[in-house]
Short mmCIF file of C-alpha atoms in Angstrom, two decimals:
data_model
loop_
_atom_site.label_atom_id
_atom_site.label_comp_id
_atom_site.label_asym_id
_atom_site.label_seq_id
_atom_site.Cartn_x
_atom_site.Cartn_y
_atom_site.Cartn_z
CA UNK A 25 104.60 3.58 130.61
CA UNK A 26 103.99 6.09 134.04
CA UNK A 27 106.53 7.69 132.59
CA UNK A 28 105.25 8.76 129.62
CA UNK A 29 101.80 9.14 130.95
CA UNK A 30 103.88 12.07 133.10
CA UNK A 31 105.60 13.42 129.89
CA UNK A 32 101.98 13.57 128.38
CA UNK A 33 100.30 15.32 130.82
CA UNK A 34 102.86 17.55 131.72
CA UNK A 35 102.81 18.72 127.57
CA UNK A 36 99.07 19.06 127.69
CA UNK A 37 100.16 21.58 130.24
CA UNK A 38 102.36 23.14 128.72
CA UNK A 39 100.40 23.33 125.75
CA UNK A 40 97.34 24.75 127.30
CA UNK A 41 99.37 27.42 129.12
CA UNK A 42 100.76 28.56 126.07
CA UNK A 43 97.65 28.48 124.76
CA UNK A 44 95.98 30.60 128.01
CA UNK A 45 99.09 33.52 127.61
CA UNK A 46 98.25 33.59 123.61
CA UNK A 47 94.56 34.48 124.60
CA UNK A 48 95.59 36.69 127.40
CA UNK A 49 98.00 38.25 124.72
CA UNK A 50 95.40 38.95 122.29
CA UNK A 51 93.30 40.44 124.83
CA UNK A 52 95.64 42.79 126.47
CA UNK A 53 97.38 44.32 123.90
CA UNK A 54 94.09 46.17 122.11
CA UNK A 55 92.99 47.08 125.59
CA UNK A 56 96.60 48.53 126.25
CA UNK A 57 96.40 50.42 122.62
CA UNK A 58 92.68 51.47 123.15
CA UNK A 59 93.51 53.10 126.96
CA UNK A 60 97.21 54.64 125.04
CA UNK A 61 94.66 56.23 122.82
CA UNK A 62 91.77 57.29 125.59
CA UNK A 63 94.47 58.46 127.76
CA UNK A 64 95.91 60.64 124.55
CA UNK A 65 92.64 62.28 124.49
CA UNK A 66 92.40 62.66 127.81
CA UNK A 67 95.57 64.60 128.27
CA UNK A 68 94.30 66.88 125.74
CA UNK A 69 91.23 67.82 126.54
CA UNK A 70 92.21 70.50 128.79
CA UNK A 71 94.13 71.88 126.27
CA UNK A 72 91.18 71.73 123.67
CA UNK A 73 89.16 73.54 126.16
CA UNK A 74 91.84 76.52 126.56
CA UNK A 75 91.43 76.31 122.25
CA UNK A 76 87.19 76.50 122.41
CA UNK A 77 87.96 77.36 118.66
CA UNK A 78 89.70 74.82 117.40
CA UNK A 79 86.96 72.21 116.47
CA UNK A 80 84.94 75.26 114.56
CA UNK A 81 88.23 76.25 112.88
CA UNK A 82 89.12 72.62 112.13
CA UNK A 83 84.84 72.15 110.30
CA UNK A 84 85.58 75.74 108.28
CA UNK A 85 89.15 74.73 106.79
CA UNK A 86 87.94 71.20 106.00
CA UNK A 87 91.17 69.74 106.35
CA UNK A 88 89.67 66.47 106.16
CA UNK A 89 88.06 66.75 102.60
CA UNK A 90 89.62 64.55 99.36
CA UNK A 91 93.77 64.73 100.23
CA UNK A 92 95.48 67.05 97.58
CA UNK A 93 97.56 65.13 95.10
CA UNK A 94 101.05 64.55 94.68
CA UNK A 95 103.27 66.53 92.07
CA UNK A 96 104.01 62.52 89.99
CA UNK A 97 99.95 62.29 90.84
CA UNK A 98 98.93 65.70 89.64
CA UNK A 99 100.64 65.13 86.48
CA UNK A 100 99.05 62.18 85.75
CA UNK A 101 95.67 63.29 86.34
CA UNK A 102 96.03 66.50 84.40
CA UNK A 103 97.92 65.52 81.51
CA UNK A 104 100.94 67.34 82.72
CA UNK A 105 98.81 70.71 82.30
CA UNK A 106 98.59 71.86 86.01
CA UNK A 107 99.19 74.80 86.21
CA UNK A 108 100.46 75.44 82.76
CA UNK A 109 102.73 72.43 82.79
CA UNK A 110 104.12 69.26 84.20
CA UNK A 111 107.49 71.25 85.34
CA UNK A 112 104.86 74.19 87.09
CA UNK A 113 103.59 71.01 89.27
CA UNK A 114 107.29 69.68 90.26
CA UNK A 115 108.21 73.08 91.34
CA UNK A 116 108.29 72.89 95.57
CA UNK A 117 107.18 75.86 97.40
CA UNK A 118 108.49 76.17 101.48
CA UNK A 119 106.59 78.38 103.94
CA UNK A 120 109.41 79.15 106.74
CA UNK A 121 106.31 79.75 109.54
CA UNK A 122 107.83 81.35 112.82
CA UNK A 123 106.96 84.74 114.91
CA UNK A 124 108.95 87.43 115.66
CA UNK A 125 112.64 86.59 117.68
CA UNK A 126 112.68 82.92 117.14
CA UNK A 127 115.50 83.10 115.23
CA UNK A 128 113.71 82.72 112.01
CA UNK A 129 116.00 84.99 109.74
CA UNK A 130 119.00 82.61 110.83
CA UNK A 131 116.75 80.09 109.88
CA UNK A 132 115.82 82.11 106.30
CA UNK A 133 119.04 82.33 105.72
CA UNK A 134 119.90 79.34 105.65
CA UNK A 135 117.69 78.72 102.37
CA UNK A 136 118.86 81.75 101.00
CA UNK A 137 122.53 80.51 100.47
CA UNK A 138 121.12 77.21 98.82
CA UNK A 139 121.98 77.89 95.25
CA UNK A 140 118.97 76.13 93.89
CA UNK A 141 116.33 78.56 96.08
CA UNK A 142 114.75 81.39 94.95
CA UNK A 143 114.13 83.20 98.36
CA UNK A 144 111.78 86.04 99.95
CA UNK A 145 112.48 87.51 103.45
CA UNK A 146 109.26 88.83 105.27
CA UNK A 147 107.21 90.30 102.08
CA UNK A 148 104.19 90.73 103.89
CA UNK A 149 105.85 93.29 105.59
CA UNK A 150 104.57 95.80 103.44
CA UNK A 151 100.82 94.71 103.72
CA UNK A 152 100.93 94.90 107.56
CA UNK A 153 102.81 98.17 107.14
CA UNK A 154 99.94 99.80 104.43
CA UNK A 155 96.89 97.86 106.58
CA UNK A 156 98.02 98.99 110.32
CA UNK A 157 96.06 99.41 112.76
CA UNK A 158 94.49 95.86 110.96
CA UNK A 159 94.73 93.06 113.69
CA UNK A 160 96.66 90.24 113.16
CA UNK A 161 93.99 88.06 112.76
CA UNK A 162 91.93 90.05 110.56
CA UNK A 163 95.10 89.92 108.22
CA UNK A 164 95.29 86.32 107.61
CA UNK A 165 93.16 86.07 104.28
CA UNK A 166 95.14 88.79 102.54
CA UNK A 167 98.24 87.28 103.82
CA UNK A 168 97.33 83.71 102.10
CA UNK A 169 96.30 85.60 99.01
CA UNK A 170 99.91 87.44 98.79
CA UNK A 171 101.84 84.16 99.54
CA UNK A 172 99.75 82.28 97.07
CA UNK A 173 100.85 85.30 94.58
CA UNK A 174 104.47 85.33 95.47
CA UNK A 175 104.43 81.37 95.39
CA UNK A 176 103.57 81.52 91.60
CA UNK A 177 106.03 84.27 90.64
CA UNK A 178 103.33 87.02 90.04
CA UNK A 179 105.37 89.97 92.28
CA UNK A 180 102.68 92.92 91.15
CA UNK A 181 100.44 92.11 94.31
CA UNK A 182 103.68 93.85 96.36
CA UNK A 183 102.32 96.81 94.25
CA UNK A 184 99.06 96.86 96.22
CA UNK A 185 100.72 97.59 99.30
CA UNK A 186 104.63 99.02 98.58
CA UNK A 187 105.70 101.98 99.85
CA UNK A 188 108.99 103.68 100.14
CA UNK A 189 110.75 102.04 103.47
CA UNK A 190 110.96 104.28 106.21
CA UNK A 191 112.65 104.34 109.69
CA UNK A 192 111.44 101.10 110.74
CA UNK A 193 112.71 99.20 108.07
CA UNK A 194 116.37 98.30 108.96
CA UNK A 195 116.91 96.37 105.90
CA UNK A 196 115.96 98.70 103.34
CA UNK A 197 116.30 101.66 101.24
CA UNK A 198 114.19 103.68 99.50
CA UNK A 199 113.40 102.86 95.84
CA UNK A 200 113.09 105.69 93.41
CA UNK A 201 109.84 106.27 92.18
CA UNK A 202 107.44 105.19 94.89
CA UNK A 203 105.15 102.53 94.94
CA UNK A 204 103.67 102.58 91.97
CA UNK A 205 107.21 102.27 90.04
CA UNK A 206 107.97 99.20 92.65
CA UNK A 207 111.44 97.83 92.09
CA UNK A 208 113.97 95.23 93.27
CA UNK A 209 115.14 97.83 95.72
CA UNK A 210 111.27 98.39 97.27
CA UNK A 211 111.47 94.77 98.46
CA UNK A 212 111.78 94.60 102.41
CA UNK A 213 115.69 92.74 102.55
CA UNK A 214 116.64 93.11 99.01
CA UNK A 215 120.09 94.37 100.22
CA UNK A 216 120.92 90.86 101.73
CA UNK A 217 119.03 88.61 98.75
CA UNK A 218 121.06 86.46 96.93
CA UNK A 219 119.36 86.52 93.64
CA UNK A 220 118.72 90.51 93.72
CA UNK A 221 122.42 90.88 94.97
CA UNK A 222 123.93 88.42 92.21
CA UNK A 223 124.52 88.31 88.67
CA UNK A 224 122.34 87.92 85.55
CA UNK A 225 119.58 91.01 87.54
CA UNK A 226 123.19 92.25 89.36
CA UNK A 227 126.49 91.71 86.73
CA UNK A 228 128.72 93.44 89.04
CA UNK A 229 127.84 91.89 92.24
CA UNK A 230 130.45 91.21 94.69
CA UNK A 231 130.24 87.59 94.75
CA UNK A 232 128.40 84.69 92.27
CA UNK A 233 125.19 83.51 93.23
CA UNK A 234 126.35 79.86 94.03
CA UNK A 235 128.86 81.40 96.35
CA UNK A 236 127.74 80.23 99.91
CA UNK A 237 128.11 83.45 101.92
CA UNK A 238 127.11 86.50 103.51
CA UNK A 239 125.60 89.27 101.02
CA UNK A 240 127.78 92.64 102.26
CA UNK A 241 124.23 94.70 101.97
CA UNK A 242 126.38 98.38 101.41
CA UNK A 243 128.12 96.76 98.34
CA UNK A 244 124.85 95.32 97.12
CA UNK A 245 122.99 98.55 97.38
CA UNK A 246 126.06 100.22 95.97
CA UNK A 247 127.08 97.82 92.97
CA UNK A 248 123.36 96.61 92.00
CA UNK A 249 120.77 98.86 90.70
CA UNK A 250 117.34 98.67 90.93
CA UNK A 251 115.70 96.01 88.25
CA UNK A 252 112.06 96.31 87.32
CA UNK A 253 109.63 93.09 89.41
CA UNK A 254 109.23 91.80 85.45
CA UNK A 255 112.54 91.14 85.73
CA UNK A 256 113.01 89.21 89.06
CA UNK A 257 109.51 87.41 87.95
CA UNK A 258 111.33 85.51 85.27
CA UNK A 259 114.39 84.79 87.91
CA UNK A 260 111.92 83.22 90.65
CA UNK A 261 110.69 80.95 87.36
CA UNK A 262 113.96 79.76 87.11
CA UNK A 263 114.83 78.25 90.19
CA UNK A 264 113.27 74.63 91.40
CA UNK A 265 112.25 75.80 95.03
CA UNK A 266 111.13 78.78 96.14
CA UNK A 267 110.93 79.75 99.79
CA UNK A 268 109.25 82.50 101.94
CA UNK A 269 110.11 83.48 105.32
CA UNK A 270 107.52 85.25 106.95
CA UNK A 271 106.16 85.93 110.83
CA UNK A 272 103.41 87.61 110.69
CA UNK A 273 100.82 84.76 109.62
CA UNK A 274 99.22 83.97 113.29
CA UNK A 275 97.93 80.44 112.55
CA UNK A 276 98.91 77.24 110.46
CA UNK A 277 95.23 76.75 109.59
CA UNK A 278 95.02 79.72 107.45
CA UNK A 279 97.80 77.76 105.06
CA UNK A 280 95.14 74.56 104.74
CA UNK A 281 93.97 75.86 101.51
CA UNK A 282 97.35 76.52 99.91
CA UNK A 283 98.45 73.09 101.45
CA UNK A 284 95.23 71.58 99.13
CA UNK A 285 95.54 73.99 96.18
CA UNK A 286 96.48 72.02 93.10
CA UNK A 287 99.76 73.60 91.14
CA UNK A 288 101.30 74.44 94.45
CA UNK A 289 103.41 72.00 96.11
CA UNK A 290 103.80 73.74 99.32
CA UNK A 291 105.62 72.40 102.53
CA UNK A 292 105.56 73.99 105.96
CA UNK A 293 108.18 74.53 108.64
CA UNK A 294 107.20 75.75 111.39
CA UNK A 295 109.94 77.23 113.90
CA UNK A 296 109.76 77.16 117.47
CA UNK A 297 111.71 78.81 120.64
CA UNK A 298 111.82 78.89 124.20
CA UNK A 299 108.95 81.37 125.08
CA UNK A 300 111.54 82.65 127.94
CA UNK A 301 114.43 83.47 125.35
CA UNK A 302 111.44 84.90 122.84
CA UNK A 303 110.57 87.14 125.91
CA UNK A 304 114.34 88.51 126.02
CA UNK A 305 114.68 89.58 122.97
CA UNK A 306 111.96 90.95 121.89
CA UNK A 307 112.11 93.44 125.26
CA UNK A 308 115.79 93.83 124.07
CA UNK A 309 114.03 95.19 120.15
CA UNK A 310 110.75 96.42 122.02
CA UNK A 311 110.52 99.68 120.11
CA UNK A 312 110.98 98.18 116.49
CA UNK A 313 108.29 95.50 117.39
CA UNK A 314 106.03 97.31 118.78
CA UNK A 315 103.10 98.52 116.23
CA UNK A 316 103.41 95.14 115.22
CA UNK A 317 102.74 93.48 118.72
CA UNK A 318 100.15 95.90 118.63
CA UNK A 319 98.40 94.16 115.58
CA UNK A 320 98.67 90.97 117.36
CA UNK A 321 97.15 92.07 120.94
CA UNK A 322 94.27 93.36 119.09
CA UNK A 323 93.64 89.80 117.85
CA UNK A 324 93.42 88.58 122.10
CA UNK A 325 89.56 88.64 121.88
CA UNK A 326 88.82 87.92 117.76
CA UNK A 327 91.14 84.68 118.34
CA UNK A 328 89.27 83.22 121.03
CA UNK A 329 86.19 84.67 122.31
CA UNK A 330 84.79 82.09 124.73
CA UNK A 331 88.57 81.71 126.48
CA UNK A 332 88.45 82.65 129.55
CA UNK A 333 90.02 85.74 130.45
CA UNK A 334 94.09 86.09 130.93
CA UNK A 335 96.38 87.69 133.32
CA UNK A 336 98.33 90.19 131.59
CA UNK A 337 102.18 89.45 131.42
CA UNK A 338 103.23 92.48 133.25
CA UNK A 339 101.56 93.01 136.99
CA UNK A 340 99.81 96.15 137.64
CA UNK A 341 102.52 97.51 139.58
CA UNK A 342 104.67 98.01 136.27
CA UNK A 343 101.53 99.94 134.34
CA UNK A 344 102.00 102.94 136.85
CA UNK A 345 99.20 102.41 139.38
CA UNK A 346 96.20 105.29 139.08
CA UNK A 347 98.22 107.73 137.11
CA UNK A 348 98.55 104.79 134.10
CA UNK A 349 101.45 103.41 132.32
CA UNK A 350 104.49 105.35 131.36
CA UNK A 351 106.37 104.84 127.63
CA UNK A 352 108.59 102.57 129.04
CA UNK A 353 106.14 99.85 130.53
CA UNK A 354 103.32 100.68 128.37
CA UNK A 355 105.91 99.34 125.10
CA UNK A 356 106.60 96.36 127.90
CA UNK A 357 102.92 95.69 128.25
CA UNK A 358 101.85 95.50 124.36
CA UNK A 359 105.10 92.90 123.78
CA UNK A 360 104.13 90.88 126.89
CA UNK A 361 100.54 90.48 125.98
CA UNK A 362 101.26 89.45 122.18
CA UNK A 363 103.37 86.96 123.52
CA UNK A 364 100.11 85.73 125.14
CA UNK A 365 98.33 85.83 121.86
CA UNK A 366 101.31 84.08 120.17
CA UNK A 367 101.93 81.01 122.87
CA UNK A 368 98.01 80.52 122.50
CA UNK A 369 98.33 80.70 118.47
CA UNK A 370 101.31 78.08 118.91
CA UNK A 371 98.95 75.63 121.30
CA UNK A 372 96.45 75.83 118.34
CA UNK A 373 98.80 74.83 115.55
CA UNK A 374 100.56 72.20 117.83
CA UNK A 375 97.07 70.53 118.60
CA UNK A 376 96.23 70.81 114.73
CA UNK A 377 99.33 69.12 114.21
CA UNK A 378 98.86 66.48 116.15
CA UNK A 379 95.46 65.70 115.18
CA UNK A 380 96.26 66.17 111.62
CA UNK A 381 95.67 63.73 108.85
CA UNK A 382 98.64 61.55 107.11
CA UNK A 383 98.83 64.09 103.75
CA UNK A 384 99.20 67.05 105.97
CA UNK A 385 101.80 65.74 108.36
CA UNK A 386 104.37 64.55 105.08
CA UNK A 387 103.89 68.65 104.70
CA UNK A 388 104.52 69.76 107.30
CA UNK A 389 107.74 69.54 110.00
CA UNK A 390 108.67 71.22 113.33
CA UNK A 391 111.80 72.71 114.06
CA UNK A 392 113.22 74.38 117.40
CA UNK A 393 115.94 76.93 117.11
CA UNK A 394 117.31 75.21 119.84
CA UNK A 395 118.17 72.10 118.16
CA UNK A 396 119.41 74.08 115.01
CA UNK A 397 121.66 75.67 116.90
CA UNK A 398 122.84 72.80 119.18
CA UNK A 399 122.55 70.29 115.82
CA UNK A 400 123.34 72.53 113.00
CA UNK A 401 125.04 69.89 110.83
CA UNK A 402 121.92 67.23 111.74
CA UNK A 403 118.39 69.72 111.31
CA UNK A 404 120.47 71.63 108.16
CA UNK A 405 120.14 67.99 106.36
CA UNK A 406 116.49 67.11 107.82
CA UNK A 407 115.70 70.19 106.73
CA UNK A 408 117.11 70.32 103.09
CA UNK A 409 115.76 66.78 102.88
CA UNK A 410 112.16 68.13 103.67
CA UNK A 411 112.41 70.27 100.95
CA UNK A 412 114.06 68.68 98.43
CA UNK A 413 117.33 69.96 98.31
CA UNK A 414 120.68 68.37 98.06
CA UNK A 415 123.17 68.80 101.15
CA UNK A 416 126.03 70.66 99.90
CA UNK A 417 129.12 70.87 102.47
CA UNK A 418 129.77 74.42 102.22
CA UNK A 419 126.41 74.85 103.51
CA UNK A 420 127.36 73.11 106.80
CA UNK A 421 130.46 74.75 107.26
CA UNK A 422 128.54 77.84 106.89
CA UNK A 423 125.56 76.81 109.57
CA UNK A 424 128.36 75.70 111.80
CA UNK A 425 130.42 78.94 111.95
CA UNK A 426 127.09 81.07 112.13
CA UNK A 427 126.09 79.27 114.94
CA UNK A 428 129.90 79.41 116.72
CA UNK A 429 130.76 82.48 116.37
CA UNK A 430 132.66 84.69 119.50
CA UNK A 431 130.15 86.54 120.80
CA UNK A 432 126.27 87.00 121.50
CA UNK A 433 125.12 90.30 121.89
CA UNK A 434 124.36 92.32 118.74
CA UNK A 435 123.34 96.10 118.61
CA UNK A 436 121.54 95.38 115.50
CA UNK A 437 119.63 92.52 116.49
CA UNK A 438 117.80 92.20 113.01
CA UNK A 439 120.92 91.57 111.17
CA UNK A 440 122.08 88.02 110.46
CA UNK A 441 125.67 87.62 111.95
CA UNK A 442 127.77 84.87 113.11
CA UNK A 443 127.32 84.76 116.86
CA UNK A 444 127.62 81.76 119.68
CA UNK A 445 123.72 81.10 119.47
CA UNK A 446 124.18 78.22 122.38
CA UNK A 447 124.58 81.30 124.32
CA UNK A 448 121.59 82.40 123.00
CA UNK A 449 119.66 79.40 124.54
CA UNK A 450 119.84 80.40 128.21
CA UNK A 451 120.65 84.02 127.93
CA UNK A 452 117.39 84.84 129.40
CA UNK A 453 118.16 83.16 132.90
CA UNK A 454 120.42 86.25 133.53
CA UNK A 455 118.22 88.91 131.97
CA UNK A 456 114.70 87.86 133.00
CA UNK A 457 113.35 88.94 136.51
CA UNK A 458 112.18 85.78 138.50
CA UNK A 459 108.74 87.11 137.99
CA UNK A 460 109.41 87.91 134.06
CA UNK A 461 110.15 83.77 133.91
CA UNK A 462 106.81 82.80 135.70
CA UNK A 463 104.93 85.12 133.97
CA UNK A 464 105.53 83.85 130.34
CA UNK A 465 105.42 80.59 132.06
CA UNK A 466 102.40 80.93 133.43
CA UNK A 467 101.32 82.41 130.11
CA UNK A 468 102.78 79.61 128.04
CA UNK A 469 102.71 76.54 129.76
CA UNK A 470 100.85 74.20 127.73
CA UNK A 471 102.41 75.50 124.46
CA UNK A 472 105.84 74.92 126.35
CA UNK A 473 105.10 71.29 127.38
CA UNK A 474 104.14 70.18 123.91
CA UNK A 475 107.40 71.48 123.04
CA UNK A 476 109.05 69.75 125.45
CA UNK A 477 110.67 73.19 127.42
CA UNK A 478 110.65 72.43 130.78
CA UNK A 479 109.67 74.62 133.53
CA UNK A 480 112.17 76.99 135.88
CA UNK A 481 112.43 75.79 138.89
CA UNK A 482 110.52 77.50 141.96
CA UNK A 483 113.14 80.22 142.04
CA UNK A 484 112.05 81.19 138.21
CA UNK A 485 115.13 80.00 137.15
#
């Protein structure tokens, strides 16, 4: 009988401990989620303070009004009449979102090989080109109006702004006629398009359109003639996804109405790179990007006027003392301060991101060009997946061998070639001066440690 007196008590005990760590468990684990959450914020508010913006830009979008719907929703709802029709609503559009070396035409690429993609390579091009000296920012509502355009097939808002291509277009040639006879030819890349370089609008292109592959752009201008926009209007209709490749739209917020707008199911990707290796290579293209980094320094005080003011990239020393700047550093100092403008525009849309609702983030996907080129097999099929498309394996042979190629260097470094881009990755440890690296560092910090780049070490490297 004392002995099962023990065994009693020492089960009450038991019991009542278990009963003590369940309460303790209960209490603990909200407390742990609650601070997970506090600390969150906390981490970013000094971020949100270098973005004073942000919350006034995030009340003007209203990115948090009614969600838009679904294509199968949309359908319902409107009888299969959105837009004209049920098949109108199923159509996906993709904004490729990047800036200006981040290897975004590898990345364009890419979709334009997909046979089922109907693809445009930078056609805002031309309005930055007609509306220069417009800033950047200034821009951004005539840019959403000309994607929203292109998105539904209706090419005759290229004719607002077309003109014949001149020496600062390395893609192009000019059409006959001028602007106000735009054709297939008058569209910035057509050489290299697979649909204006293929057969029905080219019969005796060099290769088919489902042909994964290069487009040779001297036997494209030579073997296809130009075709009238009418023309590649009805080919864009055709094809199930249609994709634009742009860098000139500063900030993901000025897509939140598109992302809402019923009839377009649009998808982002946004494309990221080291801020370092951006650095390189734009100072290795300085004088094709330069009215254009112009556009976007302009924006420094539109973008956020109650930031505090920034160091330029380049230290007085390099702008020539007294006697000011010479060609050389004054083309330096417009690149390095639109880098300043763009690592700030990329700490916006990473913050947006992060505090964005559930419909916006199933639209929306990050990519570095670092893990494209180090994964190209793994982010082609997360990519093609975000989009809709099926995985077809000439399409990873072809990522693979653009991405392993025998060499870096390119003396056209707007062309799409097959190079070793891992090279690519740390090329600018060699080329950037120690005080080149903590500059852009300095300049891109917080941007960089949402991205997860880490920071050179004390010796900039």
């Amino acid at each position: 009988m004392k002995g099962r007196r023990r065994w009693r008590g020492q089960h009450r005990r038991l019991a009542a401990a278990l009963v003590l760590y369940t309460l303790l468990l209960l209490l603990l684990v909200p407390y742990v989620l609650d601070y997970g959450a506090r600390r969150g914020r906390a981490d970013e508010e000094p971020l949100l303070r270098r973005c004073p913006s942000l919350e006034e830009a995030l009340s003007e979008w209203g990115w948090e009004q009614r969600p838009p719907l679904e294509p199968e929703e949309e359908e319902e709802e409107g009888g299969g009449a959105a837009n004209g029709s049920g098949a109108a609503a199923r159509k996906r559009h993709i904004y490729l979102h990047a800036t200006w070396r981040t290897g975004s035409s590898f990345l364009g690429e890419l979709f334009n090989q997909h046979p089922d993609v109907f693809y445009l390579y930078e056609p805002m091009w031309h309005l930055w080109q007609a509306l220069y000296p417009g800033d950047a920012l200034s821009l951004q509502g005539a840019l959403r109006d000309m994607v929203r355009a292109l998105f539904r097939c209706d090419f005759s808002v290229l004719r607002l702004y077309a003109a014949p291509p001149g020496p600062r277009d390395p893609l192009g040639a000019a059409p006959p006629g001028g602007a106000g006879n735009l054709t297939t030819a008058g569209i910035f890349g057509w050489r290299t398009n697979k649909v204006i370089c293929s057969a029905p609008l080219c019969p005796a292109a060099p290769r088919p359109r489902r042909e994964i592959g290069l487009i040779d752009g001297a036997a494209c201008e030579e073997r296809c003639p130009p075709r009238a926009l009418r023309e590649l209007e009805a080919e864009c209709r055709k094809y199930p996804v249609v994709v634009i490749k742009d860098v000139r739209l500063l900030e993901l917020g000025a897509l939140l109405p598109l992302l809402r707008e019923p009839g377009l199911n649009l998808r982002v990707i946004q494309l990221f790179r080291d801020p370092r290796a951006v650095h390189n290579s734009r100072l290795k293209a300085k004088q094709a990007l330069l009215r254009e980094s112009i556009q976007v320094l302009r924006s420094r005080h539109r973008a956020e006027p109650r930031a505090p003011p920034r160091q330029p990239l380049l230290p007085p020393a390099l702008l020539g003392g007294g006697r000011g700047p010479g060609p050389q550093h004054r083309a330096e100092f417009f690149l390095s301060g639109a880098l300043d403008v763009i690592c700030q525009a990329w700490l916006r849309d990473l913050l947006l991101a992060r505090r964005a609702p559930a419909w916006l983030r199933r639209r929306y996907t990050q990519l570095r060009y670092e893990d494209l080129v180090q994964e190209p097999r793994t982010q082609l099929r997360r990519l093609l997946r975000f989009a809709g498309l099926p995985v077809l394996p000439a399409m990873e042979a072809f990522v693979v061998n653009m991405t392993r190629g025998a060499a870096y260097s390119s003396d056209r470094p707007f062309l799409i070639s097959a190079r070793d881009a891992r090279e690519a990755i740390h090329a600018w440890r060699e080329r950037l001066s120690r005080q080149q690296v903590r500059q852009v560092e300095a300049a891109c910090g917080e941007a960089m440690s949402l991205l997860a780049y880490p920071l050179s070490g004390g010796d900039g490297r």
